[in-house]
PDB file of C-alpha atoms in Angstrom:
ATOM      1  CA  MET G 742    -297.619  81.363 -35.989  1.00  0.00           C
ATOM      2  CA  ASN G 743    -297.875  77.662 -36.798  1.00  0.00           C
ATOM      3  CA  SER G 744    -294.177  76.827 -36.343  1.00  0.00           C
ATOM      4  CA  LEU G 745    -293.427  75.178 -33.006  1.00  0.00           C
ATOM      5  CA  ARG G 746    -289.740  75.975 -33.405  1.00  0.00           C
ATOM      6  CA  LEU G 747    -290.455  79.661 -34.074  1.00  0.00           C
ATOM      7  CA  ARG G 748    -292.706  79.851 -31.021  1.00  0.00           C
ATOM      8  CA  MET G 749    -290.019  78.404 -28.759  1.00  0.00           C
ATOM      9  CA  ILE G 750    -287.320  80.688 -30.201  1.00  0.00           C
ATOM     10  CA  LEU G 751    -289.534  83.746 -29.765  1.00  0.00           C
ATOM     11  CA  ALA G 752    -290.458  82.796 -26.192  1.00  0.00           C
ATOM     12  CA  ALA G 753    -286.816  82.149 -25.235  1.00  0.00           C
ATOM     13  CA  SER G 754    -285.692  85.424 -26.842  1.00  0.00           C
ATOM     14  CA  LEU G 755    -288.330  87.452 -25.000  1.00  0.00           C
ATOM     15  CA  VAL G 756    -287.410  85.837 -21.670  1.00  0.00           C
ATOM     16  CA  LEU G 757    -283.702  86.510 -22.220  1.00  0.00           C
ATOM     17  CA  LEU G 758    -284.265  90.117 -23.255  1.00  0.00           C
ATOM     18  CA  ALA G 759    -286.552  90.712 -20.256  1.00  0.00           C
ATOM     19  CA  PHE G 760    -283.933  89.186 -17.969  1.00  0.00           C
ATOM     20  CA  ALA G 761    -281.222  91.382 -19.528  1.00  0.00           C
ATOM     21  CA  ALA G 762    -283.346  94.511 -19.046  1.00  0.00           C
ATOM     22  CA  VAL G 763    -284.155  93.717 -15.399  1.00  0.00           C
ATOM     23  CA  THR G 764    -280.507  92.887 -14.709  1.00  0.00           C
ATOM     24  CA  ALA G 765    -279.322  96.111 -16.346  1.00  0.00           C
ATOM     25  CA  ILE G 766    -281.758  98.226 -14.316  1.00  0.00           C
ATOM     26  CA  ALA G 767    -280.762  96.494 -11.072  1.00  0.00           C
ATOM     27  CA  LEU G 768    -277.044  96.927 -11.825  1.00  0.00           C
ATOM     28  CA  GLN G 769    -277.582 100.558 -12.780  1.00  0.00           C
ATOM     29  CA  GLN G 770    -279.336 101.358  -9.513  1.00  0.00           C
ATOM     30  CA  ALA G 771    -276.715  99.480  -7.490  1.00  0.00           C
ATOM     31  CA  PHE G 772    -273.856 101.211  -9.302  1.00  0.00           C
ATOM     32  CA  GLU G 773    -275.441 104.655  -8.921  1.00  0.00           C
ATOM     33  CA  ARG G 774    -275.856 104.126  -5.182  1.00  0.00           C
ATOM     34  CA  ARG G 775    -272.313 102.795  -4.861  1.00  0.00           C
ATOM     35  CA  SER G 776    -270.743 105.572  -6.933  1.00  0.00           C
ATOM     36  CA  GLU G 777    -272.628 108.267  -5.005  1.00  0.00           C
ATOM     37  CA  GLN G 778    -271.514 106.670  -1.740  1.00  0.00           C
ATOM     38  CA  ALA G 779    -267.904 106.643  -2.991  1.00  0.00           C
ATOM     39  CA  LEU G 780    -268.194 110.332  -3.906  1.00  0.00           C
ATOM     40  CA  HIS G 781    -269.730 111.039  -0.494  1.00  0.00           C
ATOM     41  CA  ASP G 782    -266.791 109.363   1.236  1.00  0.00           C
ATOM     42  CA  ARG G 783    -264.282 111.185  -0.991  1.00  0.00           C
ATOM     43  CA  LEU G 784    -265.759 114.613  -0.284  1.00  0.00           C
ATOM     44  CA  GLN G 785    -265.982 113.796   3.412  1.00  0.00           C
ATOM     45  CA  GLY G 786    -262.316 112.822   3.474  1.00  0.00           C
ATOM     46  CA  MET G 787    -261.461 116.045   1.663  1.00  0.00           C
ATOM     47  CA  ILE G 788    -263.235 118.106   4.329  1.00  0.00           C
ATOM     48  CA  TYR G 789    -261.279 116.315   7.057  1.00  0.00           C
ATOM     49  CA  ALA G 790    -258.060 117.109   5.168  1.00  0.00           C
ATOM     50  CA  LEU G 791    -259.085 120.761   4.877  1.00  0.00           C
ATOM     51  CA  LEU G 792    -259.784 120.879   8.606  1.00  0.00           C
ATOM     52  CA  GLY G 793    -256.289 119.566   9.264  1.00  0.00           C
ATOM     53  CA  ALA G 794    -254.748 122.270   7.094  1.00  0.00           C
ATOM     54  CA  ALA G 795    -256.930 125.185   8.298  1.00  0.00           C
ATOM     55  CA  GLU G 796    -255.986 127.881  10.786  1.00  0.00           C
ATOM     56  CA  LEU G 797    -257.357 131.165  12.097  1.00  0.00           C
ATOM     57  CA  ASN G 798    -255.812 134.421  10.960  1.00  0.00           C
ATOM     58  CA  ASP G 799    -255.501 137.585  13.029  1.00  0.00           C
ATOM     59  CA  ARG G 800    -259.024 138.669  12.089  1.00  0.00           C
ATOM     60  CA  GLY G 801    -260.562 135.411  13.277  1.00  0.00           C
ATOM     61  CA  GLN G 802    -261.125 134.051   9.782  1.00  0.00           C
ATOM     62  CA  LEU G 803    -260.530 130.408   8.907  1.00  0.00           C
ATOM     63  CA  ILE G 804    -258.010 130.216   6.046  1.00  0.00           C
ATOM     64  CA  LEU G 805    -255.979 127.551   4.288  1.00  0.00           C
ATOM     65  CA  ALA G 806    -252.621 127.859   2.578  1.00  0.00           C
ATOM     66  CA  ILE G 807    -252.656 126.925  -1.100  1.00  0.00           C
ATOM     67  CA  ASP G 808    -249.725 124.540  -0.674  1.00  0.00           C
ATOM     68  CA  ASP G 809    -251.644 122.674   2.026  1.00  0.00           C
ATOM     69  CA  LEU G 810    -254.696 121.910  -0.126  1.00  0.00           C
ATOM     70  CA  PRO G 811    -255.298 118.112  -0.215  1.00  0.00           C
ATOM     71  CA  GLU G 812    -256.282 117.919  -3.911  1.00  0.00           C
ATOM     72  CA  SER G 813    -254.427 119.385  -6.880  1.00  0.00           C
ATOM     73  CA  GLY G 814    -257.795 120.127  -8.523  1.00  0.00           C
ATOM     74  CA  LEU G 815    -258.445 122.731  -5.840  1.00  0.00           C
ATOM     75  CA  LYS G 816    -255.427 124.705  -7.125  1.00  0.00           C
ATOM     76  CA  GLN G 817    -256.435 124.679 -10.818  1.00  0.00           C
ATOM     77  CA  LEU G 818    -258.782 127.309 -12.214  1.00  0.00           C
ATOM     78  CA  ASP G 819    -262.305 126.013 -12.817  1.00  0.00           C
ATOM     79  CA  SER G 820    -261.187 122.393 -12.473  1.00  0.00           C
ATOM     80  CA  GLY G 821    -264.603 121.164 -11.368  1.00  0.00           C
ATOM     81  CA  LEU G 822    -263.421 120.581  -7.801  1.00  0.00           C
ATOM     82  CA  TYR G 823    -264.096 123.434  -5.382  1.00  0.00           C
ATOM     83  CA  ALA G 824    -263.877 124.306  -1.692  1.00  0.00           C
ATOM     84  CA  TRP G 825    -264.887 127.304   0.360  1.00  0.00           C
ATOM     85  CA  VAL G 826    -265.489 128.402   3.944  1.00  0.00           C
ATOM     86  CA  THR G 827    -268.420 130.518   5.055  1.00  0.00           C
ATOM     87  CA  SER G 828    -268.972 132.316   8.326  1.00  0.00           C
ATOM     88  CA  VAL G 829    -272.043 132.102  10.504  1.00  0.00           C
ATOM     89  CA  THR G 830    -273.511 135.027   8.543  1.00  0.00           C
ATOM     90  CA  GLY G 831    -273.085 133.188   5.235  1.00  0.00           C
ATOM     91  CA  ASP G 832    -270.171 135.317   4.018  1.00  0.00           C
ATOM     92  CA  VAL G 833    -267.408 133.500   2.132  1.00  0.00           C
ATOM     93  CA  VAL G 834    -264.215 133.969   4.159  1.00  0.00           C
ATOM     94  CA  TRP G 835    -262.051 131.680   2.022  1.00  0.00           C
ATOM     95  CA  SER G 836    -262.321 129.837  -1.290  1.00  0.00           C
ATOM     96  CA  SER G 837    -260.025 127.609  -3.283  1.00  0.00           C
ATOM     97  CA  PRO G 838    -258.252 129.029  -6.372  1.00  0.00           C
ATOM     98  CA  SER G 839    -260.360 126.706  -8.531  1.00  0.00           C
ATOM     99  CA  LEU G 840    -263.586 128.544  -7.640  1.00  0.00           C
ATOM    100  CA  MET G 841    -264.325 131.085 -10.401  1.00  0.00           C
ATOM    101  CA  HIS G 842    -268.007 131.721  -9.660  1.00  0.00           C
ATOM    102  CA  ASP G 843    -270.248 132.423  -6.685  1.00  0.00           C
ATOM    103  CA  PRO G 844    -270.379 129.379  -4.411  1.00  0.00           C
ATOM    104  CA  VAL G 845    -273.601 127.480  -3.731  1.00  0.00           C
ATOM    105  CA  VAL G 846    -274.313 127.825  -0.020  1.00  0.00           C
ATOM    106  CA  ILE G 847    -276.239 124.913   1.469  1.00  0.00           C
ATOM    107  CA  PRO G 848    -277.674 124.990   4.981  1.00  0.00           C
ATOM    108  CA  VAL G 849    -275.982 123.140   7.836  1.00  0.00           C
ATOM    109  CA  ARG G 850    -277.999 122.733  11.027  1.00  0.00           C
ATOM    110  CA  GLY G 851    -275.147 123.132  13.474  1.00  0.00           C
ATOM    111  CA  PRO G 852    -271.594 122.209  14.464  1.00  0.00           C
ATOM    112  CA  GLY G 853    -270.746 118.606  13.681  1.00  0.00           C
ATOM    113  CA  GLU G 854    -273.652 118.300  11.242  1.00  0.00           C
ATOM    114  CA  TRP G 855    -273.127 117.108   7.668  1.00  0.00           C
ATOM    115  CA  ASN G 856    -275.120 117.960   4.558  1.00  0.00           C
ATOM    116  CA  PHE G 857    -274.626 116.094   1.284  1.00  0.00           C
ATOM    117  CA  THR G 858    -276.737 117.088  -1.699  1.00  0.00           C
ATOM    118  CA  HIS G 859    -276.913 117.168  -5.465  1.00  0.00           C
ATOM    119  CA  ASP G 860    -277.665 120.530  -7.058  1.00  0.00           C
ATOM    120  CA  PRO G 861    -278.818 119.777 -10.637  1.00  0.00           C
ATOM    121  CA  ILE G 862    -279.012 123.471 -11.534  1.00  0.00           C
ATOM    122  CA  ALA G 863    -275.387 124.153 -10.598  1.00  0.00           C
ATOM    123  CA  GLY G 864    -274.378 120.671 -11.756  1.00  0.00           C
ATOM    124  CA  LEU G 865    -272.566 119.913  -8.498  1.00  0.00           C
ATOM    125  CA  TYR G 866    -272.446 117.347  -5.746  1.00  0.00           C
ATOM    126  CA  ILE G 867    -271.934 119.358  -2.560  1.00  0.00           C
ATOM    127  CA  MET G 868    -270.951 118.402   0.975  1.00  0.00           C
ATOM    128  CA  ALA G 869    -270.749 120.767   3.933  1.00  0.00           C
ATOM    129  CA  LEU G 870    -269.751 120.426   7.580  1.00  0.00           C
ATOM    130  CA  GLY G 871    -270.527 122.855  10.356  1.00  0.00           C
ATOM    131  CA  VAL G 872    -267.678 123.454  12.849  1.00  0.00           C
ATOM    132  CA  ASN G 873    -266.981 125.522  15.914  1.00  0.00           C
ATOM    133  CA  TRP G 874    -263.377 126.694  15.814  1.00  0.00           C
ATOM    134  CA  ILE G 875    -261.924 127.758  19.145  1.00  0.00           C
ATOM    135  CA  GLY G 876    -259.149 130.336  18.758  1.00  0.00           C
ATOM    136  CA  ASP G 877    -256.256 131.188  21.011  1.00  0.00           C
ATOM    137  CA  ASP G 878    -258.485 133.636  22.825  1.00  0.00           C
ATOM    138  CA  GLY G 879    -260.857 130.809  23.790  1.00  0.00           C
ATOM    139  CA  ARG G 880    -263.729 132.114  21.683  1.00  0.00           C
ATOM    140  CA  ALA G 881    -265.687 129.669  19.533  1.00  0.00           C
ATOM    141  CA  ARG G 882    -266.245 130.804  15.968  1.00  0.00           C
ATOM    142  CA  ARG G 883    -268.822 129.167  13.746  1.00  0.00           C
ATOM    143  CA  PHE G 884    -267.866 128.143  10.178  1.00  0.00           C
ATOM    144  CA  ASP G 885    -269.197 125.918   7.429  1.00  0.00           C
ATOM    145  CA  ILE G 886    -266.601 124.079   5.355  1.00  0.00           C
ATOM    146  CA  THR G 887    -267.946 123.092   1.937  1.00  0.00           C
ATOM    147  CA  VAL G 888    -266.505 121.080  -0.942  1.00  0.00           C
ATOM    148  CA  ALA G 889    -268.122 120.445  -4.322  1.00  0.00           C
ATOM    149  CA  ASP G 890    -267.418 118.232  -7.306  1.00  0.00           C
ATOM    150  CA  ASP G 891    -268.647 118.559 -10.885  1.00  0.00           C
ATOM    151  CA  ALA G 892    -271.625 116.199 -11.342  1.00  0.00           C
ATOM    152  CA  ARG G 893    -270.613 115.530 -14.958  1.00  0.00           C
ATOM    153  CA  ARG G 894    -267.728 113.379 -13.768  1.00  0.00           C
ATOM    154  CA  LEU G 895    -270.015 110.989 -11.927  1.00  0.00           C
ATOM    155  CA  GLU G 896    -272.624 111.079 -14.688  1.00  0.00           C
ATOM    156  CA  THR G 897    -269.968 110.279 -17.309  1.00  0.00           C
ATOM    157  CA  GLU G 898    -268.715 107.388 -15.212  1.00  0.00           C
ATOM    158  CA  GLN G 899    -272.242 106.053 -14.761  1.00  0.00           C
ATOM    159  CA  THR G 900    -272.988 106.412 -18.484  1.00  0.00           C
ATOM    160  CA  ARG G 901    -269.850 104.511 -19.459  1.00  0.00           C
ATOM    161  CA  PHE G 902    -270.675 101.788 -16.962  1.00  0.00           C
ATOM    162  CA  MET G 903    -274.206 101.383 -18.315  1.00  0.00           C
ATOM    163  CA  GLN G 904    -272.978 101.309 -21.910  1.00  0.00           C
ATOM    164  CA  ALA G 905    -270.567  98.521 -20.995  1.00  0.00           C
ATOM    165  CA  ILE G 906    -273.269  96.666 -19.049  1.00  0.00           C
ATOM    166  CA  TRP G 907    -275.760  96.841 -21.947  1.00  0.00           C
ATOM    167  CA  LEU G 908    -273.078  95.771 -24.426  1.00  0.00           C
ATOM    168  CA  TRP G 909    -272.115  92.705 -22.391  1.00  0.00           C
ATOM    169  CA  LEU G 910    -275.708  91.797 -21.547  1.00  0.00           C
ATOM    170  CA  LEU G 911    -276.823  91.995 -25.180  1.00  0.00           C
ATOM    171  CA  LEU G 912    -273.773  90.040 -26.254  1.00  0.00           C
ATOM    172  CA  GLY G 913    -274.521  87.421 -23.603  1.00  0.00           C
ATOM    173  CA  ALA G 914    -278.170  87.302 -24.689  1.00  0.00           C
ATOM    174  CA  ALA G 915    -277.109  86.777 -28.323  1.00  0.00           C
ATOM    175  CA  ILE G 916    -274.794  83.944 -27.304  1.00  0.00           C
ATOM    176  CA  LEU G 917    -277.508  82.335 -25.173  1.00  0.00           C
ATOM    177  CA  ILE G 918    -280.041  82.606 -27.993  1.00  0.00           C
ATOM    178  CA  SER G 919    -277.542  80.952 -30.350  1.00  0.00           C
ATOM    179  CA  ILE G 920    -277.030  78.153 -27.847  1.00  0.00           C
ATOM    180  CA  GLN G 921    -280.813  77.904 -27.470  1.00  0.00           C
ATOM    181  CA  LEU G 922    -281.142  77.476 -31.236  1.00  0.00           C
ATOM    182  CA  LEU G 923    -278.634  74.615 -31.183  1.00  0.00           C
ATOM    183  CA  VAL G 924    -280.346  72.983 -28.195  1.00  0.00           C
ATOM    184  CA  LEU G 925    -283.726  73.419 -29.861  1.00  0.00           C
ATOM    185  CA  ARG G 926    -282.462  71.873 -33.099  1.00  0.00           C
ATOM    186  CA  TRP G 927    -281.076  68.920 -31.172  1.00  0.00           C
ATOM    187  CA  GLY G 928    -284.240  68.568 -29.083  1.00  0.00           C
ATOM    188  CA  LEU G 929    -286.534  68.594 -32.130  1.00  0.00           C
ATOM    189  CA  SER G 930    -284.431  66.149 -34.157  1.00  0.00           C
ATOM    190  CA  PRO G 931    -286.637  63.131 -33.133  1.00  0.00           C
ATOM    191  CA  LEU G 932    -289.668  64.955 -34.538  1.00  0.00           C
ATOM    192  CA  ARG G 933    -287.850  65.558 -37.816  1.00  0.00           C
ATOM    193  CA  ARG G 934    -286.888  61.872 -37.956  1.00  0.00           C
ATOM    194  CA  LEU G 935    -290.485  60.869 -37.274  1.00  0.00           C
ATOM    195  CA  THR G 936    -291.623  63.153 -40.096  1.00  0.00           C
ATOM    196  CA  ARG G 937    -289.124  61.540 -42.501  1.00  0.00           C
ATOM    197  CA  GLU G 938    -290.326  58.037 -41.593  1.00  0.00           C
ATOM    198  CA  LEU G 939    -293.965  59.039 -42.118  1.00  0.00           C
ATOM    199  CA  LYS G 940    -293.081  60.372 -45.572  1.00  0.00           C
ATOM    200  CA  GLN G 941    -291.324  57.095 -46.361  1.00  0.00           C
ATOM    201  CA  LEU G 942    -294.418  55.156 -45.297  1.00  0.00           C
ATOM    202  CA  GLU G 943    -296.547  57.430 -47.432  1.00  0.00           C
ATOM    203  CA  SER G 944    -294.380  56.611 -50.460  1.00  0.00           C
ATOM    204  CA  GLY G 945    -294.557  52.870 -49.726  1.00  0.00           C
ATOM    205  CA  GLU G 946    -290.972  52.443 -48.520  1.00  0.00           C
ATOM    206  CA  GLY G 947    -291.881  50.638 -45.326  1.00  0.00           C
ATOM    207  CA  GLU G 948    -294.656  49.086 -43.295  1.00  0.00           C
ATOM    208  CA  GLN G 949    -294.185  50.725 -39.900  1.00  0.00           C
ATOM    209  CA  ILE G 950    -292.110  53.284 -38.017  1.00  0.00           C
ATOM    210  CA  GLU G 951    -288.811  51.797 -36.934  1.00  0.00           C
ATOM    211  CA  GLY G 952    -286.126  52.893 -34.531  1.00  0.00           C
ATOM    212  CA  ARG G 953    -286.055  54.217 -30.984  1.00  0.00           C
ATOM    213  CA  PHE G 954    -287.623  57.519 -30.014  1.00  0.00           C
ATOM    214  CA  PRO G 955    -287.647  59.562 -26.784  1.00  0.00           C
ATOM    215  CA  THR G 956    -290.071  58.551 -24.072  1.00  0.00           C
ATOM    216  CA  GLU G 957    -292.446  61.403 -24.944  1.00  0.00           C
ATOM    217  CA  LEU G 958    -292.733  60.262 -28.583  1.00  0.00           C
ATOM    218  CA  THR G 959    -292.891  56.511 -27.968  1.00  0.00           C
ATOM    219  CA  PRO G 960    -296.714  56.489 -27.380  1.00  0.00           C
ATOM    220  CA  LEU G 961    -297.149  58.455 -30.611  1.00  0.00           C
ATOM    221  CA  LYS G 962    -294.949  55.974 -32.493  1.00  0.00           C
ATOM    222  CA  ASP G 963    -296.830  52.991 -31.064  1.00  0.00           C
ATOM    223  CA  GLY G 964    -300.172  54.610 -31.835  1.00  0.00           C
ATOM    224  CA  LEU G 965    -299.186  55.313 -35.444  1.00  0.00           C
ATOM    225  CA  ASN G 966    -297.889  51.756 -35.910  1.00  0.00           C
ATOM    226  CA  SER G 967    -301.113  50.377 -34.437  1.00  0.00           C
ATOM    227  CA  MET G 968    -303.150  52.551 -36.786  1.00  0.00           C
ATOM    228  CA  LEU G 969    -301.055  51.376 -39.752  1.00  0.00           C
ATOM    229  CA  ARG G 970    -301.567  47.711 -38.801  1.00  0.00           C
ATOM    230  CA  HIS G 971    -305.289  48.281 -38.459  1.00  0.00           C
ATOM    231  CA  GLU G 972    -305.346  49.991 -41.852  1.00  0.00           C
ATOM    232  CA  ARG G 973    -303.517  47.064 -43.479  1.00  0.00           C
ATOM    233  CA  MET G 974    -305.942  44.566 -41.903  1.00  0.00           C
ATOM    234  CA  GLN G 975    -308.847  46.608 -43.215  1.00  0.00           C
ATOM    235  CA  GLN G 976    -307.378  46.610 -46.689  1.00  0.00           C
ATOM    236  CA  GLN G 977    -306.849  42.826 -46.523  1.00  0.00           C
ATOM    237  CA  ARG G 978    -310.494  42.315 -45.487  1.00  0.00           C
ATOM    238  CA  TYR G 979    -311.613  44.504 -48.378  1.00  0.00           C
ATOM    239  CA  ARG G 980    -309.500  42.505 -50.789  1.00  0.00           C
ATOM    240  CA  HIS G 981    -310.840  39.191 -49.424  1.00  0.00           C
ATOM    241  CA  ALA G 982    -314.385  40.507 -49.653  1.00  0.00           C
ATOM    242  CA  LEU G 983    -313.843  41.622 -53.242  1.00  0.00           C
ATOM    243  CA  GLY G 984    -312.263  38.223 -54.027  1.00  0.00           C
ATOM    244  CA  ASP G 985    -315.285  36.416 -52.611  1.00  0.00           C
ATOM    245  CA  LEU G 986    -317.600  38.587 -54.686  1.00  0.00           C
TER     246      LEU G 986
END
């Protein structure tokens, strides 16, 4: 690779692409953490809403009226949003109309304890809260209130975000590379001018390199002019010597 311009373009392109990749990975991780935290907060708020709408029936079971459910998705069959209540023995004492399959029971250590997990096999993000519900008779009954959301929703959102991020980063990299090409062309223009003047000297259209050049090229210009003057003096001495002979 003998082209200086090609080397600089290749180096700038590699740096930009590496920067785009690192930025995309960092944004992906940040967005995944933020989106999971938002889902965590949403499911937690849903459990609080379910607690506000729950009541004990005559058999000491915690139930919720369908009209009091906080999310419309809980009322639609297999909507991807589910809720259920389990007793201390693990039996399901209530479930939302949306639940069409056996619920995934996750362990909760005790009353007031939360458990938030991702079950890749069931394809769900699940949150559960252990509660002690004191009835009118003064007895405390232990329940676990659980809500779950379809993981595909979050995964789809994350995929769309990453597609948009990669699109904009690659577009930005292409624009920056184009700008780099223009800057590089402008920066190398003194070298092209120096090359043209050397070709003119080679064809006998001048005696030395004229014009102003950047500070970095001025020593080269002065050195070439000095070499040309020395060459002309040598030729004159040769001619004088030949004339004397």
